[in-house]
PDB file of C-alpha atoms and ligand atoms in Angstrom:
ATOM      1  CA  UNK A   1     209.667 -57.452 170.610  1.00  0.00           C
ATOM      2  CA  UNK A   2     210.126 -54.297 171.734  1.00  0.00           C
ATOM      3  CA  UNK A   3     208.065 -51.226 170.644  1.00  0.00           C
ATOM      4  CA  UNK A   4     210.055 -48.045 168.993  1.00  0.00           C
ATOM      5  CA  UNK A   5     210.889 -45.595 171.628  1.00  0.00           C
ATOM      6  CA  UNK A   6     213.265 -42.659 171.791  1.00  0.00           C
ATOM      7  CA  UNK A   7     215.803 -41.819 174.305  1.00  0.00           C
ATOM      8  CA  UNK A   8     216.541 -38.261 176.389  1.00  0.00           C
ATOM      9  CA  UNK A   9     220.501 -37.492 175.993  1.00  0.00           C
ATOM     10  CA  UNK A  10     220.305 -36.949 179.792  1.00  0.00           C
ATOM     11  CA  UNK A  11     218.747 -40.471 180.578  1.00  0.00           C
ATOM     12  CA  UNK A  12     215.417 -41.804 181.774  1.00  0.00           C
ATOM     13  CA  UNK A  13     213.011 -44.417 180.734  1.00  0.00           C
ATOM     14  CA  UNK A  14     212.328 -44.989 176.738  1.00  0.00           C
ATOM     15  CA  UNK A  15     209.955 -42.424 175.037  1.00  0.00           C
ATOM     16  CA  UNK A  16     207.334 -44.940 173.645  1.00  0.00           C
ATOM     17  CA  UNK A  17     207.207 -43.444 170.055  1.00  0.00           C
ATOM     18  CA  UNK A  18     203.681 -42.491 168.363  1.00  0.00           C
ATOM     19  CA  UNK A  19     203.117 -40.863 164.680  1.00  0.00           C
ATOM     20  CA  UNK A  20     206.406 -40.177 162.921  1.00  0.00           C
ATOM     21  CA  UNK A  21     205.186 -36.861 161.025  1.00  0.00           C
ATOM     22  CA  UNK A  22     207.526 -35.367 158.089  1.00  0.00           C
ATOM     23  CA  UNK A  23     207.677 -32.162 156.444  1.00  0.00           C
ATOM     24  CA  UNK A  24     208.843 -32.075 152.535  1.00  0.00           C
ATOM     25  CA  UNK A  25     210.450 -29.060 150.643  1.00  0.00           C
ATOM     26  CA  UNK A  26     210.638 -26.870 153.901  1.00  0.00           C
ATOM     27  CA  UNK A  27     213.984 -25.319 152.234  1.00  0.00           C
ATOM     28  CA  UNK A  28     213.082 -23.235 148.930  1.00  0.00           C
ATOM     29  CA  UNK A  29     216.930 -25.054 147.874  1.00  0.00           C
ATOM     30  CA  UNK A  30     215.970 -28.376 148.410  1.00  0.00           C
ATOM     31  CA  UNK A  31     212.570 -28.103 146.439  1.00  0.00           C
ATOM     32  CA  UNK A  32     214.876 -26.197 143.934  1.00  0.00           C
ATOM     33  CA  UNK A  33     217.719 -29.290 143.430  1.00  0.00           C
ATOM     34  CA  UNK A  34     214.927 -31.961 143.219  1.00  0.00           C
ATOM     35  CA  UNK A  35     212.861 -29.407 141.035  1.00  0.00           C
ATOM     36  CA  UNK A  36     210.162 -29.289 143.119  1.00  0.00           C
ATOM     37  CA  UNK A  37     207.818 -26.150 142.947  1.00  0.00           C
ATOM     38  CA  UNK A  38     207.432 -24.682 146.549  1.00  0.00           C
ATOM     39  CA  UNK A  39     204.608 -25.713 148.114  1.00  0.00           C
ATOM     40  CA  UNK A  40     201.370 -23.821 149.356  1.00  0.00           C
ATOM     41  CA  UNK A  41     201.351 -24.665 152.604  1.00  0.00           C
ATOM     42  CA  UNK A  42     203.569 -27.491 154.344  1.00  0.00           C
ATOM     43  CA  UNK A  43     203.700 -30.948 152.659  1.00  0.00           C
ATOM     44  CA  UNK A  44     203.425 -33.492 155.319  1.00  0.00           C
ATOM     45  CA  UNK A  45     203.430 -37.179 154.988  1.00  0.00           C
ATOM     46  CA  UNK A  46     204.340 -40.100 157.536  1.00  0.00           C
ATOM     47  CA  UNK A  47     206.720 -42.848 158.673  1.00  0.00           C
ATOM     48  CA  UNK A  48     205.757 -45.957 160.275  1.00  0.00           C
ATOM     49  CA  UNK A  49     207.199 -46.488 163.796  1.00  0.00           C
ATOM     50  CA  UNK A  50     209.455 -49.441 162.603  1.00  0.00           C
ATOM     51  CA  UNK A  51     211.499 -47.236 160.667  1.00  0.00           C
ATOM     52  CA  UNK A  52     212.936 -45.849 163.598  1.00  0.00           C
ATOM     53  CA  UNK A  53     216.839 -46.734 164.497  1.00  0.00           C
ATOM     54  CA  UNK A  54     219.031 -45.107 166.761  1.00  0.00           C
ATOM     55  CA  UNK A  55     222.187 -43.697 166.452  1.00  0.00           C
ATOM     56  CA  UNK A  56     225.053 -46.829 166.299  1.00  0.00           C
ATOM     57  CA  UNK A  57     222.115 -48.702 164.131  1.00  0.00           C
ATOM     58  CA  UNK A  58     222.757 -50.039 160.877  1.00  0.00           C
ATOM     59  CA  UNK A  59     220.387 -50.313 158.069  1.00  0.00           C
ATOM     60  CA  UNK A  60     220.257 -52.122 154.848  1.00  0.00           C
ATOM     61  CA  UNK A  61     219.582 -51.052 151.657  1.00  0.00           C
ATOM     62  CA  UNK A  62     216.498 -52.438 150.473  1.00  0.00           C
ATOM     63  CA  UNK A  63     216.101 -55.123 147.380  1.00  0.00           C
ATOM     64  CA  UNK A  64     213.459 -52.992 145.650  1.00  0.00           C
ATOM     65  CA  UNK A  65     215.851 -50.069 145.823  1.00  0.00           C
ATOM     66  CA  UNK A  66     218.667 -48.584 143.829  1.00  0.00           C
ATOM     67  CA  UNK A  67     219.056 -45.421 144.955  1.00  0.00           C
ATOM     68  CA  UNK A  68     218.856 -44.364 148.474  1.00  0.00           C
ATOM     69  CA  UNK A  69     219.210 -40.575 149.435  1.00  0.00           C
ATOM     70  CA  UNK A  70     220.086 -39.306 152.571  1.00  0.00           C
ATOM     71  CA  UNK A  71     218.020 -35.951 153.999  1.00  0.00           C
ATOM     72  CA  UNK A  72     219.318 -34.651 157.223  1.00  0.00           C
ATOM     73  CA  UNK A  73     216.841 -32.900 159.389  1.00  0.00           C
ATOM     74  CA  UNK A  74     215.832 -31.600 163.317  1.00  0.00           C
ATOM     75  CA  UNK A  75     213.143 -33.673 164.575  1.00  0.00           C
ATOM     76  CA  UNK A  76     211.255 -32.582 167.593  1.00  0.00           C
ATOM     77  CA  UNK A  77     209.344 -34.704 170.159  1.00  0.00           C
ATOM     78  CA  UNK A  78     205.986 -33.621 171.090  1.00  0.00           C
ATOM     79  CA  UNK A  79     206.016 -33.825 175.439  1.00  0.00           C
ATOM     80  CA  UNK A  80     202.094 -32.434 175.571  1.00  0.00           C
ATOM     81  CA  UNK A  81     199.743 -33.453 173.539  1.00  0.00           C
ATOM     82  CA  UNK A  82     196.737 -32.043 172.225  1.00  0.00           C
ATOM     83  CA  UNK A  83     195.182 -29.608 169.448  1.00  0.00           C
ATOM     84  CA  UNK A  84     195.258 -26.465 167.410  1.00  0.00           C
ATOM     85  CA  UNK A  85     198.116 -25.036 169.011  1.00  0.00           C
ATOM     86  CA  UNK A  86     198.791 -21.335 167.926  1.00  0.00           C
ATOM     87  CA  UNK A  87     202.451 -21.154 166.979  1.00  0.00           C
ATOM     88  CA  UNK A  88     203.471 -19.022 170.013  1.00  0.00           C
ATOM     89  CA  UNK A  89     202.103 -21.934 172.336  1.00  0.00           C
ATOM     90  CA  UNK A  90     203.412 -24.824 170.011  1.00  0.00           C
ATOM     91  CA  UNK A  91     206.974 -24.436 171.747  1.00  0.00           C
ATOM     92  CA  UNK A  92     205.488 -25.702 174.864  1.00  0.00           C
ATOM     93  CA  UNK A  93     204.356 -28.284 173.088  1.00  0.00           C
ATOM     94  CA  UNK A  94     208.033 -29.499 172.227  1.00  0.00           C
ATOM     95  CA  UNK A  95     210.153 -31.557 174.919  1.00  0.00           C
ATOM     96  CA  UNK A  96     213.224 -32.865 172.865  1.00  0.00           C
ATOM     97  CA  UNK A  97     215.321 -32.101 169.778  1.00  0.00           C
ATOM     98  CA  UNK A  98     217.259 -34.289 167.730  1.00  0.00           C
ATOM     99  CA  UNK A  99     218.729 -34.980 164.328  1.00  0.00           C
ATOM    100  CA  UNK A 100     217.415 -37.212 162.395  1.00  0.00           C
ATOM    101  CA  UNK A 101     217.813 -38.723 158.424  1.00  0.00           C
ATOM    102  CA  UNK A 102     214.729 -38.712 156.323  1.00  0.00           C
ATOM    103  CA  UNK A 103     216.106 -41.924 154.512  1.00  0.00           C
ATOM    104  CA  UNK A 104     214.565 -42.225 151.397  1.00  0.00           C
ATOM    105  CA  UNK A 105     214.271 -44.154 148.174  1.00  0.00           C
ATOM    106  CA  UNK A 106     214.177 -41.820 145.264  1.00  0.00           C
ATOM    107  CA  UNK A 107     213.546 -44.477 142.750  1.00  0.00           C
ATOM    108  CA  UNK A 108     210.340 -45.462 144.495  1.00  0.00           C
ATOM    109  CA  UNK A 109     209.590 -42.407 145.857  1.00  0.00           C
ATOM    110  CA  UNK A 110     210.174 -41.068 141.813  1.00  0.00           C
ATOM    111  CA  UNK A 111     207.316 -43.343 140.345  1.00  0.00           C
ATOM    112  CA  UNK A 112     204.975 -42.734 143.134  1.00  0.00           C
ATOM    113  CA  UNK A 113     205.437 -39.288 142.019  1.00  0.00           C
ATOM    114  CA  UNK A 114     204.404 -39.693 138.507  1.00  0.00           C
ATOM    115  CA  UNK A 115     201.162 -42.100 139.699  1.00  0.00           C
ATOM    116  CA  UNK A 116     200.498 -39.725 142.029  1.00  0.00           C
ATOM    117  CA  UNK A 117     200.727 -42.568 144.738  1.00  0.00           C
ATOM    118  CA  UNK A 118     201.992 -42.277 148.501  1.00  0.00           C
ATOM    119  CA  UNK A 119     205.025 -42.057 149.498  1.00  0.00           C
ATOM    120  CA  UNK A 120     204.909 -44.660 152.233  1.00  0.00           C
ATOM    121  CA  UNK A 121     206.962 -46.907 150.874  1.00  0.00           C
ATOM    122  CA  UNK A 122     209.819 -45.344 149.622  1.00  0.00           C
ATOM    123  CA  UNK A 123     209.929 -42.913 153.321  1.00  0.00           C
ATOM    124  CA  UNK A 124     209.128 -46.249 155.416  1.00  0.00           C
ATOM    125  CA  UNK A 125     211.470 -49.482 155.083  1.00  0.00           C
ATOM    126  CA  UNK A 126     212.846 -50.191 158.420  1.00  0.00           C
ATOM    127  CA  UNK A 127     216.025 -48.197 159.750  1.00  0.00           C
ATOM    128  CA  UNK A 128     214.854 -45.204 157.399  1.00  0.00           C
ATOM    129  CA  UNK A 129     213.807 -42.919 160.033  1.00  0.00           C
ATOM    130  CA  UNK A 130     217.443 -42.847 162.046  1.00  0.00           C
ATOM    131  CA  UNK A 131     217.438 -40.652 165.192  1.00  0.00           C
ATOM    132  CA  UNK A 132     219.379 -39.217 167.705  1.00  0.00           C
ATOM    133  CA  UNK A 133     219.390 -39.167 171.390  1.00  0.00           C
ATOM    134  CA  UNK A 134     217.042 -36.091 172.076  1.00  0.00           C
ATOM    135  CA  UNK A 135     217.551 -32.923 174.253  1.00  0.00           C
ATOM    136  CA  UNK A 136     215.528 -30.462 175.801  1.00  0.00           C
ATOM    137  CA  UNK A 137     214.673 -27.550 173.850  1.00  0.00           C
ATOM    138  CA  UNK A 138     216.210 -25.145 176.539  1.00  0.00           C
ATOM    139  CA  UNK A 139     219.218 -26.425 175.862  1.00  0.00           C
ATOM    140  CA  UNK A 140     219.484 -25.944 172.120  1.00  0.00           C
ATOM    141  CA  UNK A 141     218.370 -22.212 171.915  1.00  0.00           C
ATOM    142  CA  UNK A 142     216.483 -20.680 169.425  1.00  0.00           C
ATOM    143  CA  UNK A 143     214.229 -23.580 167.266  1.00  0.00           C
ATOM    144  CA  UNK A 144     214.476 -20.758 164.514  1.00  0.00           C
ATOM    145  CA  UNK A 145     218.446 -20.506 163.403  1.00  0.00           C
ATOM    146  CA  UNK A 146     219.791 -23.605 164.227  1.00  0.00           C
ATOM    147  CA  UNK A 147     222.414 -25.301 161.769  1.00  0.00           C
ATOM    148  CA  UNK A 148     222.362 -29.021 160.979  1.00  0.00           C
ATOM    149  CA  UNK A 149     224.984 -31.071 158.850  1.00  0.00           C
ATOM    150  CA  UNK A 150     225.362 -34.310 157.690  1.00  0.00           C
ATOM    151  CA  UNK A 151     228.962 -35.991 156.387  1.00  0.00           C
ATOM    152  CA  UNK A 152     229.301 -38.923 154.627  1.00  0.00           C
ATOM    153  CA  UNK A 153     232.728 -41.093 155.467  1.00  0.00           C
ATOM    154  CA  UNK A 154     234.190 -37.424 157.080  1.00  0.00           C
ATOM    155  CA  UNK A 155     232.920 -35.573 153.963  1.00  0.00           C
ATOM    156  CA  UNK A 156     230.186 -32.830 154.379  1.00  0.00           C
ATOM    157  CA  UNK A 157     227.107 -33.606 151.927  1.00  0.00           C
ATOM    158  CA  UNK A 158     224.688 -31.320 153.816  1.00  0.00           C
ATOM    159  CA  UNK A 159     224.895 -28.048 156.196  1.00  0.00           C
ATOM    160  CA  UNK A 160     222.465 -25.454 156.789  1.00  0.00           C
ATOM    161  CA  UNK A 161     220.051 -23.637 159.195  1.00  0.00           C
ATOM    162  CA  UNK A 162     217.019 -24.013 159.823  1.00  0.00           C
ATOM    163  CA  UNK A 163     216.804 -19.846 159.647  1.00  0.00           C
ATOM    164  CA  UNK A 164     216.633 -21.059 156.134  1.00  0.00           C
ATOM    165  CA  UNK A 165     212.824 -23.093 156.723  1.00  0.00           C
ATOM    166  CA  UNK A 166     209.903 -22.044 154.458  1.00  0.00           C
ATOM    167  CA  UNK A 167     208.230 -22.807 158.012  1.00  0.00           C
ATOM    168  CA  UNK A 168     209.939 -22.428 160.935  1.00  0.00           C
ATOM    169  CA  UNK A 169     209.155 -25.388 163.651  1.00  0.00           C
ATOM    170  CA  UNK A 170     206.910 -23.635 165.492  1.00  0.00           C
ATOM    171  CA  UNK A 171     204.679 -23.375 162.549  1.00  0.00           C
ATOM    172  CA  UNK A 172     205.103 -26.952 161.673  1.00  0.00           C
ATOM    173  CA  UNK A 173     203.881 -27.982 165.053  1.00  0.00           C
ATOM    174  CA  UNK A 174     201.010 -25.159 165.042  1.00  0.00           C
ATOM    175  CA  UNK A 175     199.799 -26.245 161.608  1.00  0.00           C
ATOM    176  CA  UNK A 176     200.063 -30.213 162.121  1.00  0.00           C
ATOM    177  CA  UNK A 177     197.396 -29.497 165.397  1.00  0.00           C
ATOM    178  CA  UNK A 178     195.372 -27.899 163.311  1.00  0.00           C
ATOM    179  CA  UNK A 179     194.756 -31.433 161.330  1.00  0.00           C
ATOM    180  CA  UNK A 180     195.586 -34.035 163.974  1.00  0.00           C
ATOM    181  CA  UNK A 181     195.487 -34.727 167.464  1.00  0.00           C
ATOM    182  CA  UNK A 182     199.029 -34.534 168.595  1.00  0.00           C
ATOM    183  CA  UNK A 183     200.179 -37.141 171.267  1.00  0.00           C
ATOM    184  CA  UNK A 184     203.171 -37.076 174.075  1.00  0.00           C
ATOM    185  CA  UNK A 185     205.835 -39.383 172.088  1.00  0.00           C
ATOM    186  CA  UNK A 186     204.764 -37.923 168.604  1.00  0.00           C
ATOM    187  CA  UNK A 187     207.534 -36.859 166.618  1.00  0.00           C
ATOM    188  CA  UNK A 188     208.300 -34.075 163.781  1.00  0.00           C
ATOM    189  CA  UNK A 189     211.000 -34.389 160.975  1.00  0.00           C
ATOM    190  CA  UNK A 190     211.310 -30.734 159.872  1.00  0.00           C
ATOM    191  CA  UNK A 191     212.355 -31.163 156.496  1.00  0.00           C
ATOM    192  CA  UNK A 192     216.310 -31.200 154.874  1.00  0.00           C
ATOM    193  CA  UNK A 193     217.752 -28.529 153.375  1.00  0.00           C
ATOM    194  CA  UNK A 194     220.219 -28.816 150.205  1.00  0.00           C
ATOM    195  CA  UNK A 195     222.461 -31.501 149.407  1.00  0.00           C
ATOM    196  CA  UNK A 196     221.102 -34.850 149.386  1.00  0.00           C
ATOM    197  CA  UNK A 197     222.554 -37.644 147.614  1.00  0.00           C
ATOM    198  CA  UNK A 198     222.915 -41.594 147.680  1.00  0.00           C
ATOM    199  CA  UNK A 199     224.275 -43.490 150.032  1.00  0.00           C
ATOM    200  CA  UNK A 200     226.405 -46.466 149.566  1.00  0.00           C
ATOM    201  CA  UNK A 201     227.084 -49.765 151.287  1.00  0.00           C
ATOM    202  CA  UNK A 202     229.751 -49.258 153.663  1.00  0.00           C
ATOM    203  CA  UNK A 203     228.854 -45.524 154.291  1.00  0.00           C
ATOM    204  CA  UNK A 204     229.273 -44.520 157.350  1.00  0.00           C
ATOM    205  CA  UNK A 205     226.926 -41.453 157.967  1.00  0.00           C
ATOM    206  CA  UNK A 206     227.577 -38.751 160.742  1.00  0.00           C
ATOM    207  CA  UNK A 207     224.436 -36.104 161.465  1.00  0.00           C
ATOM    208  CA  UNK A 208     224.976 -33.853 163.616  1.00  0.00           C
ATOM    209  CA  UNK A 209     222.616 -31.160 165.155  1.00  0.00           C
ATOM    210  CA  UNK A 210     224.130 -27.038 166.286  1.00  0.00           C
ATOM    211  CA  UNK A 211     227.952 -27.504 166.820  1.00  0.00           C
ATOM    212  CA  UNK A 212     227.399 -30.769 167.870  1.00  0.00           C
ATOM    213  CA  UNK A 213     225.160 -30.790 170.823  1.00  0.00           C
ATOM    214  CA  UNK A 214     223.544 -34.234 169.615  1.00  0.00           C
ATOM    215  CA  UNK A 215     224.539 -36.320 167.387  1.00  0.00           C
ATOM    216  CA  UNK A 216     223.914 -39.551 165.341  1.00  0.00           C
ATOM    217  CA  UNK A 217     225.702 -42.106 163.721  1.00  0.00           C
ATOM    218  CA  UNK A 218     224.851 -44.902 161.347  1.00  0.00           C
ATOM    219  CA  UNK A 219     226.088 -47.187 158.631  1.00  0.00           C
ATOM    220  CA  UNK A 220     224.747 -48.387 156.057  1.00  0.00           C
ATOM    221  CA  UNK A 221     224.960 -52.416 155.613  1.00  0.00           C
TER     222      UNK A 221
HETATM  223 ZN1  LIG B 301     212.704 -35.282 154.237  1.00  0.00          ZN
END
């Protein structure tokens, strides 16, 4: 079996992928549609490694779920590990940018809620952490207004910038070294802004990062 990696646009060997770290309600709208208070600092929770898929992948909606939302969002690959990064040197830190989909299941994720349990399981069934070929930072500009959409069968469900982040990905990356060792082949998903929604079988889902620099393609079995 082969272990999840992630791919530079431009080619090379696999990125043997680490942590999967995610950032909820990083858009005051998105908190705001899910009514969601904005949080104090960044909420961050993980994804196991097998949720990864890559963009042509197909994943299956699972049996314990009725209602699976899509959240589009930038994900950025740590290339230098270490910690407590202040936010001007947490750039350096960063050696690819994709888009991603936070796949989740908002029924689970809904009743972990009210237990106050993880959210493990409804972030982590396999194929929920879809991801695109990644690209150097360099080439995508500036981290801090970049715009990321998602369409569902050719119809836009989600577009905005991430000008619109609570914390910008610099931040993210500064404040996660502040709690954990950060590791070449980690990766960040930065949060979605407004719009998610379920997903059907037979959806064919289209993410794509800046004016379409990247970008990633699944369906959904
Ligand atoms: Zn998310």
């Amino acid at each position: 079996m082969q272990m999840p990696s992630v791919q530079m646009l431009a080619g090379g060997e696999p990125i043997r992928v680490g942590s999967i770290f995610c950032i909820g309600r990083n858009y005051a709208a998105h908190a705001a549609e899910l009514n969601n208070p904005v949080p104090k600092s960044p909420l961050v929770f993980l994804k196991p490694a097998s949720s990864l898929l890559a963009s042509g992948g197909r994943v299956a909606i699972p049996a314990a779920s009725k209602d699976v939302h899509h959240e589009v969002e930038v994900v950025v690959l740590i290339g230098t590990g270490g910690k407590g990064f202040s936010t001007e040197e947490a750039v350096d830190h960063i050696s690819g940018v994709g888009i991603g989909i936070d796949l989740t299941a908002r029924d689970i994720q809904s009743r972990a809620k009210e237990k106050g349990h993880p959210w493990s399981i409804a972030k982590g069934f396999d194929g929920f952490a879809p991801l695109s070929a990644l690209i150097a930072p360099q080439a995508v500009g500036d981290l801090t207004d970049l715009s990321l959409s998602l369409t569902v069968n050719g119809e836009v469900r989600q577009s905005g910038t991430t000008a619109n982040m609570l914390w910008p990905i610099a931040d993210l990356v500064s404040y996660l070294s502040s709690i954990f060792t950060l590791y070449p082949g980690d990766l960040v998903f930065t949060g979605t802004p407004e719009g998610v929604g379920p997903v059907e079988s037979g959806d064919q889902l289209q993410a794509i990062l800046g004016d379409g620099i990247v970008t990633l393609d699944i369906g959904i079995e």
